[in-house]
Coordinates of C-alpha atoms in Angstrom, one line a residue:
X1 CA -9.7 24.1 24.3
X2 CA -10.1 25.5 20.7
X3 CA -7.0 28.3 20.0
X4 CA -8.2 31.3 18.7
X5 CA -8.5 32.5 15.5
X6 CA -4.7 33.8 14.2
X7 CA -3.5 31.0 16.6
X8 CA -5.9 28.2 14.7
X9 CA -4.2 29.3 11.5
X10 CA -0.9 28.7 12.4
X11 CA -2.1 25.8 13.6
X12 CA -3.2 24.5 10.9
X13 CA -0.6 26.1 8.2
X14 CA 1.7 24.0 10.7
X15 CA -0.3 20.8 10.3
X16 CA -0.2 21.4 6.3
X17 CA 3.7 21.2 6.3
X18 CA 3.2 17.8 7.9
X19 CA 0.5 16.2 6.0
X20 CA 2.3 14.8 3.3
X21 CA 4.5 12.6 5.7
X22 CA 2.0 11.5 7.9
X23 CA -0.3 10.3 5.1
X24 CA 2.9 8.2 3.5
X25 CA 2.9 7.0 6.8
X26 CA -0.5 6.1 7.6
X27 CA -0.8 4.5 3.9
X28 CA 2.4 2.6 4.7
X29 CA 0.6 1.2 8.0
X30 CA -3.0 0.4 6.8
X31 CA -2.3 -0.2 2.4
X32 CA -5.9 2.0 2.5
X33 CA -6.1 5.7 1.1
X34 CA -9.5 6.1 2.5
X35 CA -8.4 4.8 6.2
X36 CA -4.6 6.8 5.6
X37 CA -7.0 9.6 5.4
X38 CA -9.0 9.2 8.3
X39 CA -6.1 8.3 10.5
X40 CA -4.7 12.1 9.0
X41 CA -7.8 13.6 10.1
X42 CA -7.9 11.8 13.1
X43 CA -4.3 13.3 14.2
X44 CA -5.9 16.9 12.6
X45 CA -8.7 16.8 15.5
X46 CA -6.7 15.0 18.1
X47 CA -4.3 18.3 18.2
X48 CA -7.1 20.6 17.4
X49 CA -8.1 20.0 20.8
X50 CA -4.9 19.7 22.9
X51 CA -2.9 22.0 24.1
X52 CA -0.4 23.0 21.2
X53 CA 1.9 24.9 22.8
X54 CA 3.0 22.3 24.9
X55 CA 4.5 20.3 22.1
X56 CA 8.1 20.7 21.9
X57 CA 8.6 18.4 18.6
X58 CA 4.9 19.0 16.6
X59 CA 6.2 16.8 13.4
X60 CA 7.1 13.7 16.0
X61 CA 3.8 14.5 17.9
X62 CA 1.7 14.6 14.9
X63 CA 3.7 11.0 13.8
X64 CA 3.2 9.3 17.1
X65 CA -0.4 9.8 17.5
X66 CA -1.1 9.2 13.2
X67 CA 0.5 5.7 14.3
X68 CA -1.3 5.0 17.3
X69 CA -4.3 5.6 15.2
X70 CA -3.1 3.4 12.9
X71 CA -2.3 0.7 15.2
X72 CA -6.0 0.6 16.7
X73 CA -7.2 0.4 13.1
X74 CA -5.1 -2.5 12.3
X75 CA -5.8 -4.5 15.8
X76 CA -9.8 -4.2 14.6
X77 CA -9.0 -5.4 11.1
X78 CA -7.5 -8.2 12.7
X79 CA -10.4 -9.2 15.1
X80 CA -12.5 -8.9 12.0
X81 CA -10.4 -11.2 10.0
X82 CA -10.4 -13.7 12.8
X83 CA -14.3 -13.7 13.8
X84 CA -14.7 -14.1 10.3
X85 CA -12.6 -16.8 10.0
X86 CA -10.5 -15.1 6.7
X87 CA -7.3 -15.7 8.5
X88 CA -5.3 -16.8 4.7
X89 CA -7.5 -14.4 2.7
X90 CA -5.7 -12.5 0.0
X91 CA -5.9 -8.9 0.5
X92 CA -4.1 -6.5 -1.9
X93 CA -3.8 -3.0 -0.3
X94 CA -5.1 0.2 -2.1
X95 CA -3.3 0.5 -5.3
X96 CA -1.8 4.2 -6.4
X97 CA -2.8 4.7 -9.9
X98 CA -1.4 7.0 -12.3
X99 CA -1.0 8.3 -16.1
X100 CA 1.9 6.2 -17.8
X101 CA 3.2 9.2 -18.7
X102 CA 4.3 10.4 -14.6
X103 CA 2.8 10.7 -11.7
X104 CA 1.4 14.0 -10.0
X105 CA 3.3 15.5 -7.1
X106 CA 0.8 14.1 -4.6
X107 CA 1.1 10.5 -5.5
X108 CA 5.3 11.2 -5.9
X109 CA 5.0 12.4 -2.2
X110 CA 3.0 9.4 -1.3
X111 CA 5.5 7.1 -2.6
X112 CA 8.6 8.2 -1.5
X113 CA 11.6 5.9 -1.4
X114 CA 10.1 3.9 -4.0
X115 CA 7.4 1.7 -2.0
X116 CA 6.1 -0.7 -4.7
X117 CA 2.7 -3.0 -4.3
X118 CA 4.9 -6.1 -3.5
X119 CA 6.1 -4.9 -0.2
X120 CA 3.0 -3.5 1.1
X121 CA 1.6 -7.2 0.0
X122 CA 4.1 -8.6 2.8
X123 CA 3.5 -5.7 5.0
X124 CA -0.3 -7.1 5.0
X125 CA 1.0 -10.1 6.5
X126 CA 3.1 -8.7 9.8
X127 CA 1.5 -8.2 12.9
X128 CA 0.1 -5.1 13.7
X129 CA 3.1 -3.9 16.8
X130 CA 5.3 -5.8 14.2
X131 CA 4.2 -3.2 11.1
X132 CA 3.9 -0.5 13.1
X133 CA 7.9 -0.8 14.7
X134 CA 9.1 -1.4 10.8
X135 CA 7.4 1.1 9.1
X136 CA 8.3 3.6 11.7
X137 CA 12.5 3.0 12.5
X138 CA 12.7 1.7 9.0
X139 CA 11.4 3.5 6.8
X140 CA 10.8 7.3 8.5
X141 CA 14.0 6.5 10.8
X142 CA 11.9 7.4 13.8
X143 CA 14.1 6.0 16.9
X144 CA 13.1 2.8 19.0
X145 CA 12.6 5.0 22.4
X146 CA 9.6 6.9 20.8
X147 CA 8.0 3.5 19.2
X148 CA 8.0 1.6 22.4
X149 CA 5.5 3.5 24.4
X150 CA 3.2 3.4 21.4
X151 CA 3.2 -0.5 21.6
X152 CA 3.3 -0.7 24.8
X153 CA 7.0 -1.9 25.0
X154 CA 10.2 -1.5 26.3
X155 CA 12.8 -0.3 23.5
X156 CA 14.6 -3.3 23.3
X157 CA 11.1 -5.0 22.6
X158 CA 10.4 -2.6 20.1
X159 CA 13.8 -3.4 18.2
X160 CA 12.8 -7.0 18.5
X161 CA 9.5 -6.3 17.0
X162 CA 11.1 -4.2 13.7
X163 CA 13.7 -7.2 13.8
X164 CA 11.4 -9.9 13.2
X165 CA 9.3 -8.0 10.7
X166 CA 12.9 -7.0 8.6
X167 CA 13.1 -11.0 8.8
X168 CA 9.9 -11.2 7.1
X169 CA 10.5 -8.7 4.9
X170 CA 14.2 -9.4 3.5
X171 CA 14.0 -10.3 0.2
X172 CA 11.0 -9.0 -0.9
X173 CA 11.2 -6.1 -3.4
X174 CA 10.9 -2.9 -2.5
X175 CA 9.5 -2.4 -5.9
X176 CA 10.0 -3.0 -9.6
X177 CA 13.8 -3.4 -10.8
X178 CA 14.9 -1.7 -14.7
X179 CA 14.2 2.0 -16.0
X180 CA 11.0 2.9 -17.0
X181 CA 10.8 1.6 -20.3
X182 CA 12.1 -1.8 -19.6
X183 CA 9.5 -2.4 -17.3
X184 CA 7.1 -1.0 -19.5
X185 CA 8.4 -3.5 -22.1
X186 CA 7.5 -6.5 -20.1
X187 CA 4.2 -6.0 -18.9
X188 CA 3.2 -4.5 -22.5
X189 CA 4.9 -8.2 -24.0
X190 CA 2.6 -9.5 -21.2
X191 CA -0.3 -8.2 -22.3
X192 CA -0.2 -8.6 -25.6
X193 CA 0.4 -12.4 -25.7
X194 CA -2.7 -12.8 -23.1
X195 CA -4.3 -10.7 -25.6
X196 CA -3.3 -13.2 -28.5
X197 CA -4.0 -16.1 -26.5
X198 CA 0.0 -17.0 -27.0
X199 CA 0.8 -19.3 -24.1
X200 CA 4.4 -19.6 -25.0
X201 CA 4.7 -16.0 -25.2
X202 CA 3.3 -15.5 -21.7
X203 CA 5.9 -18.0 -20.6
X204 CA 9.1 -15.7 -21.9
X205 CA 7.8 -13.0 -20.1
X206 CA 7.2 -15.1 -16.6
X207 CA 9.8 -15.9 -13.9
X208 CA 9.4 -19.2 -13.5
X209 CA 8.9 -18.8 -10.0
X210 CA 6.1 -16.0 -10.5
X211 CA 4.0 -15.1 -8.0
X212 CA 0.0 -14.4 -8.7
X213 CA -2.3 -12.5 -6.0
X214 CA -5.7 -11.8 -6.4
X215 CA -8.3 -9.4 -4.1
X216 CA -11.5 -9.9 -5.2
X217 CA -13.4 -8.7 -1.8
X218 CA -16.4 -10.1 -1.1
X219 CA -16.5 -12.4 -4.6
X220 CA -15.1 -15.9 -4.2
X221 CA -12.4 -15.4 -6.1
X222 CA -9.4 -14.1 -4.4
X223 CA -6.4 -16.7 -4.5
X224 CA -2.4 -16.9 -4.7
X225 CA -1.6 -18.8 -8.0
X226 CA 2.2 -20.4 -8.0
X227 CA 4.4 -20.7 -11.0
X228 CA 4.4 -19.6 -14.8
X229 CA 2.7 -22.2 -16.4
X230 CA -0.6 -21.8 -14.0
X231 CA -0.1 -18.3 -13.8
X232 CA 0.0 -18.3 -17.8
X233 CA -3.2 -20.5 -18.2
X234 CA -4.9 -18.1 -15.8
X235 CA -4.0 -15.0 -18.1
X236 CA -5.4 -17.1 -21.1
X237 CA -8.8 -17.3 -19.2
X238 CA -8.9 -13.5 -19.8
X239 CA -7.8 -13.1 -23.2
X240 CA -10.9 -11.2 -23.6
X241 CA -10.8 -8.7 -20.4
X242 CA -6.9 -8.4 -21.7
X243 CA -8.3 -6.5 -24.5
X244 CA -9.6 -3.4 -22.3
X245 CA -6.3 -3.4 -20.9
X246 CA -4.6 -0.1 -20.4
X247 CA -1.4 1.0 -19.3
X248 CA -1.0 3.2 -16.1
X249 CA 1.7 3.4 -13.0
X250 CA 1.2 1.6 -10.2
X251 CA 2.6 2.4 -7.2
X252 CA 5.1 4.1 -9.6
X253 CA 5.9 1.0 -11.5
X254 CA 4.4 0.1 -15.0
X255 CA 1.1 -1.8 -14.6
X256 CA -2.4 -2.6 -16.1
X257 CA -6.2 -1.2 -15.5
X258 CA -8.6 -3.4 -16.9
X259 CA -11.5 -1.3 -17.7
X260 CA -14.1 -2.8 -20.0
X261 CA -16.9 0.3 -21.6
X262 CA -14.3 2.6 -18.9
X263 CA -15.7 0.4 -16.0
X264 CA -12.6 -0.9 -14.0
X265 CA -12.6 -4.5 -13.7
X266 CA -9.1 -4.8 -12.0
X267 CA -5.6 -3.1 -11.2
X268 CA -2.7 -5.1 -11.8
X269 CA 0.6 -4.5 -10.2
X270 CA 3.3 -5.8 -11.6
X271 CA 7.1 -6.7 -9.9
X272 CA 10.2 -7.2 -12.6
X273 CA 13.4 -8.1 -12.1
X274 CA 15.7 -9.5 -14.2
X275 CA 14.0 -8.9 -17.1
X276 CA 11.1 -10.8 -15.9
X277 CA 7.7 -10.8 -14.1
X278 CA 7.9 -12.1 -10.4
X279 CA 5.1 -11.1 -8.6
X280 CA 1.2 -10.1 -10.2
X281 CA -1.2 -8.2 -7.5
X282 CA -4.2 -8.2 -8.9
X283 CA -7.0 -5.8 -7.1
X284 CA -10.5 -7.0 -8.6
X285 CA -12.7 -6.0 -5.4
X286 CA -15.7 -3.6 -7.0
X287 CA -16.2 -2.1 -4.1
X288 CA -12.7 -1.0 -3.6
X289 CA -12.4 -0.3 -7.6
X290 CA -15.2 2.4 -7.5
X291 CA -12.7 4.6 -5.6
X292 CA -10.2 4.4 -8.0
X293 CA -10.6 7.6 -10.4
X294 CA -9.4 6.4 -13.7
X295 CA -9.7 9.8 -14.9
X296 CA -6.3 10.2 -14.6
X297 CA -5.5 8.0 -17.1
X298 CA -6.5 10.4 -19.4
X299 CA -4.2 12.9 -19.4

């Protein structure tokens, strides 16, 4: 039953001071903006019509029923992926990109605790019960008792499930190791030599162990390239599109648009450490890309 109007207000003014969380959650779950935003709204109308004053805890309402939307989403982009037989399909989730310069408060809010592109890559790969139990105790500390009827599980199934994600996980960085300026070093070193067509220089600037991902949707190329020598020949195929390159944060870190005559062609992530480049998540879907507004790579 719809509350009425001063009641709807504070309703909604309550909702407000939860948005912010339960998108970072919902983005943590599905690596979409679009769907984070739909599972939000989702939640929105889900409370809408229930029976507010009833809810003792509105912020751990709001979270549990954000996730169970999630979940279903994730259980149908799984049936998907298996009818269609994509079950080693690269997918890259929905890049944050912003000016070089900083990021606005919303994208700040959206990547709190410094989630980078690498671990939402790994994220992609867990099980949906398995993401759902991680993202929620581990990273918004919400307790095992309140995951468990979500999944359908006792607690100490739900601990299981967060343990053997964590296993997955552990090792894989969170995001982008160095200040600002040293990782902005790198990829700009990077780009300049595929620029140049300077193999060797390409190679400095590579761990050796380097880890390439591509997402190119519906086109036939999406693919994991190994190692710094094939990654490096791959970036000298592109000498060309290296030229449009611009630089931008994503997901906080320094990274790359390629937008040839201010048409994006791809996002590239990029994960440092040591000095180095370790992992390259490359989103080059169009379809995905026409959602990206480069506009703020303007200002």
């Amino acid at each position: 039953m719809m509350p009425p109007g001063d009641d709807r207000d504070l309703l909604a003014a309550r909702f407000e001071e939860n948005r912010a969380r339960l998108r970072a959650v919902a983005y943590r779950m599905l690596g979409s903006l679009s769907e984070a935003d739909d599972a939000v709204q989702e939640a929105w109308l889900r409370l809408h019509r229930s029976n507010a004053d009833a809810i003792d805890n509105l912020a751990g309402w709001l979270t549990t029923v954000t996730a169970r939307v999630c979940l279903d989403l994730l259980r149908t982009r799984e049936s998907r992926r298996e009818e269609t037989l994509e079950p080693d399909r690269v997918r890259i989730p929905d890049p944050i990109v912003s000016n070089a310069a900083g990021m606005d408060p919303e994208h700040e809010a959206l990547l709190a605790d410094s989630v980078g592109l690498a671990l939402l890559v790994v994220l992609e790969t867990l099980p949906p019960a398995e993401r759902l139990a991680f993202v929620l105790h581990d990273m918004f500390a919400v307790p095992f008792d309140e995951i468990a009827p979500i999944v359908d599980r006792s607690p100490t199934a739900a601990r299981q499930l967060a343990s053997r994600a964590r296993r997955r996980v552990h090792g894989a960085p969170r995001t982008s190791q160095g200040d600002p300026q040293e990782q902005r070093r790198v990829v700009d070193a990077f780009l300049a030599a595929a620029r140049e067509g300077d193999f060797e220089g390409l190679l400095a600037v590579l761990d050796p162990d380097v880890v390439l991902r591509a997402d190119a949707g519906a086109l036939p190329l999406s693919r994991e390239v190994r190692g710094a020598r094939e990654v490096a020949a791959g970036a000298m195929q592109f000498a060309a599109l290296a030229r449009s390159g611009r630089p931008a944060l994503v997901n906080g870190a320094a990274g790359l648009v390629a937008a040839p005559e201010g048409r994006p062609f791809s996002v590239l992530g990029f994960t440092i450490a040591g000095g180095r480049i370790v992992e390259i998540d490359v989103l080059a879907d169009p379809e995905r890309l026409a959602a990206i507004d480069l506009t703020v790579l303007d200002g």
